[in-house]
Coordinates of C-alpha atoms and ligand atoms in Angstrom, one line a residue:
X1 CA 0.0 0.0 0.0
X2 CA 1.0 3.4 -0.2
X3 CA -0.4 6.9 0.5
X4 CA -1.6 10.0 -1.7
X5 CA -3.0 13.0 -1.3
X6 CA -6.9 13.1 -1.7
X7 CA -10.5 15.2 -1.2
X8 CA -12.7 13.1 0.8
X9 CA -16.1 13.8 2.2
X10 CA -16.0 13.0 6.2
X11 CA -19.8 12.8 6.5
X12 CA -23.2 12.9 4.5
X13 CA -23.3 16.7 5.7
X14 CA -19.9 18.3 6.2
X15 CA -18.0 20.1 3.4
X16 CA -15.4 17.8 2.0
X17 CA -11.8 17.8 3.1
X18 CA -8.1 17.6 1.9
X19 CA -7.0 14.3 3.6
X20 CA -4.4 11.2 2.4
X21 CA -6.2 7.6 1.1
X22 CA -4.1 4.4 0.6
X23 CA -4.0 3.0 -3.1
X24 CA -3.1 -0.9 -3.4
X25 CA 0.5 -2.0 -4.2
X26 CA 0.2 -2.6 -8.3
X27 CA -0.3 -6.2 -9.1
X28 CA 1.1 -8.0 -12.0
X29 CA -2.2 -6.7 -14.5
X30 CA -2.4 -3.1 -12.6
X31 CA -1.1 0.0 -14.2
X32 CA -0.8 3.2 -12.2
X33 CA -1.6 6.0 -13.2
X34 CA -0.4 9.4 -12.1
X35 CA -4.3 11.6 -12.5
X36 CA -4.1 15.5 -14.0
X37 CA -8.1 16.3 -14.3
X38 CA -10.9 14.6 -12.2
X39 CA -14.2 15.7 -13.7
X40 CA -17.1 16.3 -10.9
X41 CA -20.2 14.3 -12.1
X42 CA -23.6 14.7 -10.2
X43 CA -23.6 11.2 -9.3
X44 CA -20.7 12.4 -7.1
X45 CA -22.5 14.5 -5.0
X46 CA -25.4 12.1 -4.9
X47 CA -23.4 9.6 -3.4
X48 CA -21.8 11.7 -0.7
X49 CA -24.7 12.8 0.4
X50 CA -26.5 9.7 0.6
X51 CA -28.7 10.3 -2.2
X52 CA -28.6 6.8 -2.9
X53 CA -28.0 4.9 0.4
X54 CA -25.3 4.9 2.6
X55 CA -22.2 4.7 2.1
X56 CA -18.8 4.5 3.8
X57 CA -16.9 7.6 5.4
X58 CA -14.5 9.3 4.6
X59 CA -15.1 8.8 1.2
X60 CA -13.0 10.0 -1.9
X61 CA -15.8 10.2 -5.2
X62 CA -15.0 10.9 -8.4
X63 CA -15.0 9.0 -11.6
X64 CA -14.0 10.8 -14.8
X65 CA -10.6 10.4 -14.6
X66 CA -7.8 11.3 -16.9
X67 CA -3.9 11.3 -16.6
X68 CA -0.6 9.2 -17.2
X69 CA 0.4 6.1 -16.9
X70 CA 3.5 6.1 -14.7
X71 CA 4.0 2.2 -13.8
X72 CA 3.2 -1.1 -15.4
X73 CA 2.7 -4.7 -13.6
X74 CA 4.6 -7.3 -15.6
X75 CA 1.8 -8.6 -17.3
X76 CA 0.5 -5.6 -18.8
X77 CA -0.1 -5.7 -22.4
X78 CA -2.6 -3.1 -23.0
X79 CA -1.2 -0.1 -22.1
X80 CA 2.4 1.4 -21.6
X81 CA 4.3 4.0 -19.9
X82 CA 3.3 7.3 -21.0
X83 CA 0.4 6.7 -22.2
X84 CA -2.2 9.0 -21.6
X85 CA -5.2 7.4 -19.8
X86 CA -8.8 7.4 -18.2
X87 CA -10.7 5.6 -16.2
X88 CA -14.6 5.7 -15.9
X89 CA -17.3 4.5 -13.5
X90 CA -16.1 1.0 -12.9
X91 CA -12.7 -0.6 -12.4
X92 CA -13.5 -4.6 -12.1
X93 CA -16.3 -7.1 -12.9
X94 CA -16.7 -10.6 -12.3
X95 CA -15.6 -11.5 -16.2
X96 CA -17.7 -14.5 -15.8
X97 CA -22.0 -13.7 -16.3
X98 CA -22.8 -14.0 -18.9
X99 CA -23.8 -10.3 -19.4
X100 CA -19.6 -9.9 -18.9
X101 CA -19.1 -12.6 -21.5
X102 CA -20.8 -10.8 -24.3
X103 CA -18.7 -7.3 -22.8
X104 CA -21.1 -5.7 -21.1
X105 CA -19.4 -5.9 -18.0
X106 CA -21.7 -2.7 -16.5
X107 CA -24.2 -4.7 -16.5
X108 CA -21.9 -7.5 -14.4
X109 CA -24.9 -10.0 -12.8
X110 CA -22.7 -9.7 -9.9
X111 CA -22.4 -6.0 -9.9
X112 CA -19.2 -4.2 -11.4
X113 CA -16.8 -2.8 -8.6
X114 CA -17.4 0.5 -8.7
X115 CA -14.9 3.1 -9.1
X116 CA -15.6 4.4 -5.3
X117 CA -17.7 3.5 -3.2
X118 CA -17.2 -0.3 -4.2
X119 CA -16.1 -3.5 -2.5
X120 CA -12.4 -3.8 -4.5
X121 CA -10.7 -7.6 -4.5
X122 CA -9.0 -7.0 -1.9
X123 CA -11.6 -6.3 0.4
X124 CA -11.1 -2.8 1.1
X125 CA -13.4 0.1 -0.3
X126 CA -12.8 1.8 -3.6
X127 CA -11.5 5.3 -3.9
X128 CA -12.1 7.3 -6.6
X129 CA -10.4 10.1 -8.9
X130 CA -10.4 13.3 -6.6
X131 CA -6.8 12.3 -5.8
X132 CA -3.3 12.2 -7.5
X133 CA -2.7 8.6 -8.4
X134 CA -5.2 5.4 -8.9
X135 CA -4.3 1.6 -9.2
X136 CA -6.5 0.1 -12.1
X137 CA -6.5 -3.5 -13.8
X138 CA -5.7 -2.6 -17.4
X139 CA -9.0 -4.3 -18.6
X140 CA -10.6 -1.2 -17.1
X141 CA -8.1 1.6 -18.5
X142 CA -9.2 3.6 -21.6
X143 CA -6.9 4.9 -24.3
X144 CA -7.4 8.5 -24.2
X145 CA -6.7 10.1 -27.8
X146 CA -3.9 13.1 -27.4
X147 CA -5.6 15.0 -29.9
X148 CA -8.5 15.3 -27.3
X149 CA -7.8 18.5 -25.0
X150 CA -6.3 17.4 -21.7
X151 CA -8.9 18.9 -19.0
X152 CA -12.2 18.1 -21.3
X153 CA -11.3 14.6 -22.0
X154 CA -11.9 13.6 -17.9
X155 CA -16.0 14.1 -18.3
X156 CA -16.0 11.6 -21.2
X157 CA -15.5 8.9 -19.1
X158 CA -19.2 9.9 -17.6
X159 CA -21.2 12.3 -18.9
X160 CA -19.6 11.1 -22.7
X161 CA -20.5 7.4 -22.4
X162 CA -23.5 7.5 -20.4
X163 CA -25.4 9.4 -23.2
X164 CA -23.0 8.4 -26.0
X165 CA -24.1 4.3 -25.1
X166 CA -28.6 5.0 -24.8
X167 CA -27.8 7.3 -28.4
X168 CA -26.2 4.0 -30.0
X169 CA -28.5 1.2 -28.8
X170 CA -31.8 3.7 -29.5
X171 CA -29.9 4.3 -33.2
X172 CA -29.8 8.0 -33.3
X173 CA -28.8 9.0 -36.3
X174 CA -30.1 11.0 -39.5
X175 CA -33.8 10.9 -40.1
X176 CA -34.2 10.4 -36.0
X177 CA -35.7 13.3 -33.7
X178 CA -34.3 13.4 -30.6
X179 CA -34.9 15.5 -27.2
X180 CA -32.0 16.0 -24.8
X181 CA -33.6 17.1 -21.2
X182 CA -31.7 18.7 -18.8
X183 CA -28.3 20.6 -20.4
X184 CA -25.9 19.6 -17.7
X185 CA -23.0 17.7 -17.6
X186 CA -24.3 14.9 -19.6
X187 CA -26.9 16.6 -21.3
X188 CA -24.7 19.1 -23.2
X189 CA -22.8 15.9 -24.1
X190 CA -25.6 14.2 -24.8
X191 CA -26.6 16.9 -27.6
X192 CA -23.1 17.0 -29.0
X193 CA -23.2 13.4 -29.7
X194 CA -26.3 13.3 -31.0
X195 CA -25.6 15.8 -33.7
X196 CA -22.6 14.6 -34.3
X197 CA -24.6 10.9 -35.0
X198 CA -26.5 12.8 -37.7
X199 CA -29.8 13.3 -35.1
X200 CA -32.1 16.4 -35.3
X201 CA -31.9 17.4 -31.7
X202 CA -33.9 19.7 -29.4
X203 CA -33.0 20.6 -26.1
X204 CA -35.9 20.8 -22.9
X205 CA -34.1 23.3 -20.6
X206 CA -36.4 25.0 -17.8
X207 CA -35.4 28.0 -18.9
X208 CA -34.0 29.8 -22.5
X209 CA -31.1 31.2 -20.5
X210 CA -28.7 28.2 -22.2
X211 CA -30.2 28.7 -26.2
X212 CA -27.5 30.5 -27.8
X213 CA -24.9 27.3 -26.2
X214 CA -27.4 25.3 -26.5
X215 CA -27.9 25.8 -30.4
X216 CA -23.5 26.0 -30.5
X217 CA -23.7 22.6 -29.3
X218 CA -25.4 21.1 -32.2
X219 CA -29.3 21.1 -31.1
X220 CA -31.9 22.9 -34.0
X221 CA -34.7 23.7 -31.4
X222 CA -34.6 24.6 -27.9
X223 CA -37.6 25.0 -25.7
X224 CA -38.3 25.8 -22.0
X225 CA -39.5 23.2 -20.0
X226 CA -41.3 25.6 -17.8
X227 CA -43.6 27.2 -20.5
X228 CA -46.1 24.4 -20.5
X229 CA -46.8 25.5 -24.2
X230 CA -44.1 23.3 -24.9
X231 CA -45.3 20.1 -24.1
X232 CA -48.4 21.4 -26.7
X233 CA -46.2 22.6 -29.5
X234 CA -44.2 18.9 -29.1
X235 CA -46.7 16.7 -28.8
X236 CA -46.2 13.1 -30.5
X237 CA -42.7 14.2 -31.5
X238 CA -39.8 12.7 -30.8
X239 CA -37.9 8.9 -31.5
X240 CA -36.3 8.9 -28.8
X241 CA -36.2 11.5 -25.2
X242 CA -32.8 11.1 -23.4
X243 CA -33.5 12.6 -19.6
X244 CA -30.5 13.7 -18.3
X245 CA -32.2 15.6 -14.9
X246 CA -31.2 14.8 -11.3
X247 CA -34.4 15.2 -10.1
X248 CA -37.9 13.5 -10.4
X249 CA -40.0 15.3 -13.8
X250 CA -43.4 14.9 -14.6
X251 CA -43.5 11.4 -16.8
X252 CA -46.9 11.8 -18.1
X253 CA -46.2 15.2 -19.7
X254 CA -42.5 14.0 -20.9
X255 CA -44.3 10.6 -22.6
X256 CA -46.5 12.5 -24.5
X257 CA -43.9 13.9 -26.5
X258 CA -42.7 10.6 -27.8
X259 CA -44.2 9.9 -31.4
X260 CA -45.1 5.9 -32.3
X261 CA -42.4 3.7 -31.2
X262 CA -40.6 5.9 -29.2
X263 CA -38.8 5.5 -26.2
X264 CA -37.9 7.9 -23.4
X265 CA -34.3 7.2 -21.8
X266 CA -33.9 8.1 -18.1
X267 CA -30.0 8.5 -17.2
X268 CA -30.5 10.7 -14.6
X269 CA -30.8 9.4 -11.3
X270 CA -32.9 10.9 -8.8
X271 CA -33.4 9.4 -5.4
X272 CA -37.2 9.6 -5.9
X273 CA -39.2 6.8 -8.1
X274 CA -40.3 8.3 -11.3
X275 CA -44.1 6.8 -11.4
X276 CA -45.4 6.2 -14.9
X277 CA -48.8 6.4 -15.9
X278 CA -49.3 3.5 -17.9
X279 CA -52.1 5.2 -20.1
X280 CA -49.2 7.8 -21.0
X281 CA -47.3 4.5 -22.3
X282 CA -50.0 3.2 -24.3
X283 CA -50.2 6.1 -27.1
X284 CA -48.3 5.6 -29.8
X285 CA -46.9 2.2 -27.9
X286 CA -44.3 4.6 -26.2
X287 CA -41.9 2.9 -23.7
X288 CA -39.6 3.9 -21.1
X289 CA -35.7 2.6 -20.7
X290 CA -33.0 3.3 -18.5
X291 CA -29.4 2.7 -19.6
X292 CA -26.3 2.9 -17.2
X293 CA -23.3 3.8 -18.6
X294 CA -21.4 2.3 -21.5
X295 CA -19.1 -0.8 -20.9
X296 CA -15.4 -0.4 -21.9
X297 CA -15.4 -1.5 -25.4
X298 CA -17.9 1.3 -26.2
X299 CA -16.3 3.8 -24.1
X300 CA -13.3 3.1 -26.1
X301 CA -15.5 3.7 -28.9
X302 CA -17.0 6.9 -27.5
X303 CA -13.6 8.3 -26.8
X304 CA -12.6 7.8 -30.6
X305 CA -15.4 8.9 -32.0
X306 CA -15.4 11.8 -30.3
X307 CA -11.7 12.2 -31.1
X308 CA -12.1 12.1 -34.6
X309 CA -14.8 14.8 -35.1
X310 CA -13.5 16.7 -32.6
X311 CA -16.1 16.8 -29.8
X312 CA -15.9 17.2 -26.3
X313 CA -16.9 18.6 -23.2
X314 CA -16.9 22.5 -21.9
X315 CA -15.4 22.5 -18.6
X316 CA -14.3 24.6 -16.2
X317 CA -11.1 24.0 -14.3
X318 CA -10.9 24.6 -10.5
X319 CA -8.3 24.2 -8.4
X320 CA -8.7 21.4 -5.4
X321 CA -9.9 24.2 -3.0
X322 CA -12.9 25.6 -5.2
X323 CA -15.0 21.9 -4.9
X324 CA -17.6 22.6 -2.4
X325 CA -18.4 25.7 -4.0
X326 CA -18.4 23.9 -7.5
X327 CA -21.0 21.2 -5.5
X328 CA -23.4 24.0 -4.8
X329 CA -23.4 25.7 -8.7
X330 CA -23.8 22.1 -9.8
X331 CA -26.8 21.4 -7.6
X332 CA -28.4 25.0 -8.1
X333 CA -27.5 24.0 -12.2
X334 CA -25.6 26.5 -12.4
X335 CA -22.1 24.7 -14.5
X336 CA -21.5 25.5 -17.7
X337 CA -20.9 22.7 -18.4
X338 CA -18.5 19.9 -16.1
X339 CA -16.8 21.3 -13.2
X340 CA -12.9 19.6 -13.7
X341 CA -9.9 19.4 -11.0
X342 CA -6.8 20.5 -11.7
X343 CA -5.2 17.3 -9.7
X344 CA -2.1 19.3 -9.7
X345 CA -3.6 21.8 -7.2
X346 CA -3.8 18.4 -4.8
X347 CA 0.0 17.6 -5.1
Ligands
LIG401 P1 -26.0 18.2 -13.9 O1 -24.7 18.6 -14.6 O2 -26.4 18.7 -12.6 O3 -27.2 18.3 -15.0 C1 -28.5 18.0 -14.6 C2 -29.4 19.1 -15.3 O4 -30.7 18.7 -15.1 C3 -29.2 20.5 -14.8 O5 -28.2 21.2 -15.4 C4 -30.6 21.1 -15.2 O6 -30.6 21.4 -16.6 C5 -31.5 19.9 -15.0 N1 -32.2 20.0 -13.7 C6 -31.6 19.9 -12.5 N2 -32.5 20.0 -11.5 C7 -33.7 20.1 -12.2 C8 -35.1 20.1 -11.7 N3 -35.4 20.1 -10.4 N4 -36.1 20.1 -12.7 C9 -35.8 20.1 -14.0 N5 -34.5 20.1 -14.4 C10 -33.5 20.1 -13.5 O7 -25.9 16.6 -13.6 P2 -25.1 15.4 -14.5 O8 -23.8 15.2 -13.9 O9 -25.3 15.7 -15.9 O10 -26.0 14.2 -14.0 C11 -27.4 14.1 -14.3 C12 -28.0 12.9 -13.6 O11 -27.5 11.7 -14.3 C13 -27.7 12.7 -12.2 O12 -28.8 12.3 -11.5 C14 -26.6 11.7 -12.2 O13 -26.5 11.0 -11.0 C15 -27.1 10.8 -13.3 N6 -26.1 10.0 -13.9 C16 -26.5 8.7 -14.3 C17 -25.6 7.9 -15.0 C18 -26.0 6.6 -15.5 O14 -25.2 5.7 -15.7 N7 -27.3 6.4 -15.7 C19 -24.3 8.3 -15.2 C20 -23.9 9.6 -14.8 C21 -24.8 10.4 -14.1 P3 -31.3 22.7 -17.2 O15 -30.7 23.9 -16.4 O16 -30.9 22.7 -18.6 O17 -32.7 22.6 -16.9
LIG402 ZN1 -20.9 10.0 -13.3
LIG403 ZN1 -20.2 -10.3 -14.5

């Protein structure tokens, strides 16, 4: 084991803290990886507040993480010295289920070890990327393009594949309407990719105050979800709604913008149950999916699809001092549009 410099949260309620966490010794199949940028996802601040469950104190969150690798076990093949790296939402799965089997190991029938927050192989509690330096099996390392700026490429490991992997399996793509709700973190990704897959994308914001980024972004319409003239003007719709929001919305007015066949994704994940209305489901045969991340081949895909037209997040870098206050602007949606730390401020 040894010791690095990390921001943990102490409690559900306190701020969270500069402290030290212990990162395994690297096995033969581990690479090490020296972090620059950890992104702040809202998941993050659901978990440490116990959004979700409990969870164990003090606890180090975050998992968008980019950086170097600095250190190879001896039977790494994947991935060398240098590179440039990330790591995502999970960093093990049982390899055996047969969900695994056919790669999609976030959907691991014995739950994939999260990132934090998760029971690692040794026993101990997983860490996660608001620190300098993480111990991951290579299996669950990303290659992260160099041509993709350094700071923005940390949120692709979340916000990217979370909406990149519902946009593929639902087939957006040319000829395919598509809503994006909620233009966070992954909903301003979310309409990025879904332009850049050829989609004709309108954003449901509660306000206008985001159009002109909004329409920058890729999207063709933009409405405001707070004008209820907009569930009349969009009535029967869209292919395919991707909710992005952290908190519960009104299904039966969201459903009825689906046209036939449609399907509204939920990615955001609010503590509350979302109840359905099942006659809202039976127009136009409508259903209603959620979708949890992307496993690792399709991150890897994410990362170079994004990488080759150019795409990725809008960020803004804070140093390791500014995260509380980033925690409040993300909860009052106020982040334009991933809060990123500059790992370096933590060294
Ligand atoms: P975020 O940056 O805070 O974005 C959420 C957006 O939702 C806000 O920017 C806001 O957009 C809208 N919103 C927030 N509160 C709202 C309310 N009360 N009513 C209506 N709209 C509201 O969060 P994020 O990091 O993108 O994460 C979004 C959600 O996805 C979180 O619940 C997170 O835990 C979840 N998540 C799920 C997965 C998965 O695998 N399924 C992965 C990552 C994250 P506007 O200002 O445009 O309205
Ligand atoms: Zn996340
Ligand atoms: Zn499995």
């Amino acid at each position: 084991m040894f010791t690095v410099n990390a921001i943990a949260a102490p409690s559900a309620t306190e701020p969270l803290v500069r402290t030290t966490i212990e990162r395994r010794d690297l096995g033969p199949r581990d690479v090490l990886i020296e972090i620059r940028y950890a992104g702040i996802c809202h998941s993050d601040i659901h978990t440490v507040r116990g959004d979700w469950g409990s969870v164990p104190y003090p606890l180090t969150v975050g998992h968008e993480i980019v950086g170097r690798i600095t250190e190879v076990g001896a039977d790494v093949t994947r991935h060398a010295v240098g590179d440039r790296a990330g790591v995502g939402c999970m960093v093990n799965s049982c390899r055996e289920c047969e969900n695994c089997r056919i790669g999609n190991e976030q959907y691991c029938l014995k739950g994939n070890t999260q990132t934090y927050a998760g029971v690692d192989r040794d026993g101990t509690v997983t860490q996660g990327g608001y620190s300098t330096h993480v111990v991951v099996d290579e299996d669950f390392v990303l290659r992260v393009p160099e041509s993709i700026p350094y700071e923005a490429a940390a949120p692709m490991l979340c916000a990217g594949i979370t909406t990149y992997s519902p946009l593929a399996h639902w087939n957006a793509g040319p000829g395919k309407k598509v809503a994006v709700v909620g233009l966070g973190g992954l909903g301003h990704m979310a309409v990025k990719i879904a332009a850049a897959m050829g989609a004709e994308v309108t954003v449901l914001s509660q306000t206008l105050g985001k159009k002109d980024d909004g329409l920058r972004f890729g999207a063709e319409h933009y409405y405001a979800t707070k004008d209820p003239a907009t569930f009349e003007a969009l009535k029967n719709s869209f292919d395919l709604i991707i909710n992005t929001v952290s908190a519960p919305i009104d299904m039966a007015s969201y459903l009825g913008l689906l046209r036939l066949d449609g399907t509204l994704v939920s990615v955001g994940a609010p503590p509350e149950p979302l109840p359905v209305p099942v006659f809202a489901l039976f127009g136009n045969r409508r259903s209603f999916a959620g979708s949890s991340i992307g496993s690792i081949a399709e991150t890897q895909e994410m990362l170079d699809f994004c990488a080759e037209r150019g795409i990725a997040p809008e960020v803004e870098v804070i140093g390791a001092e500014a995260v509380n206050d980033a925690y409040e602007r993300v909860l009052a949606s106020d982040v334009r549009y991933r809060f990123v730390i500059d790992i370096d401020t933590l060294r």
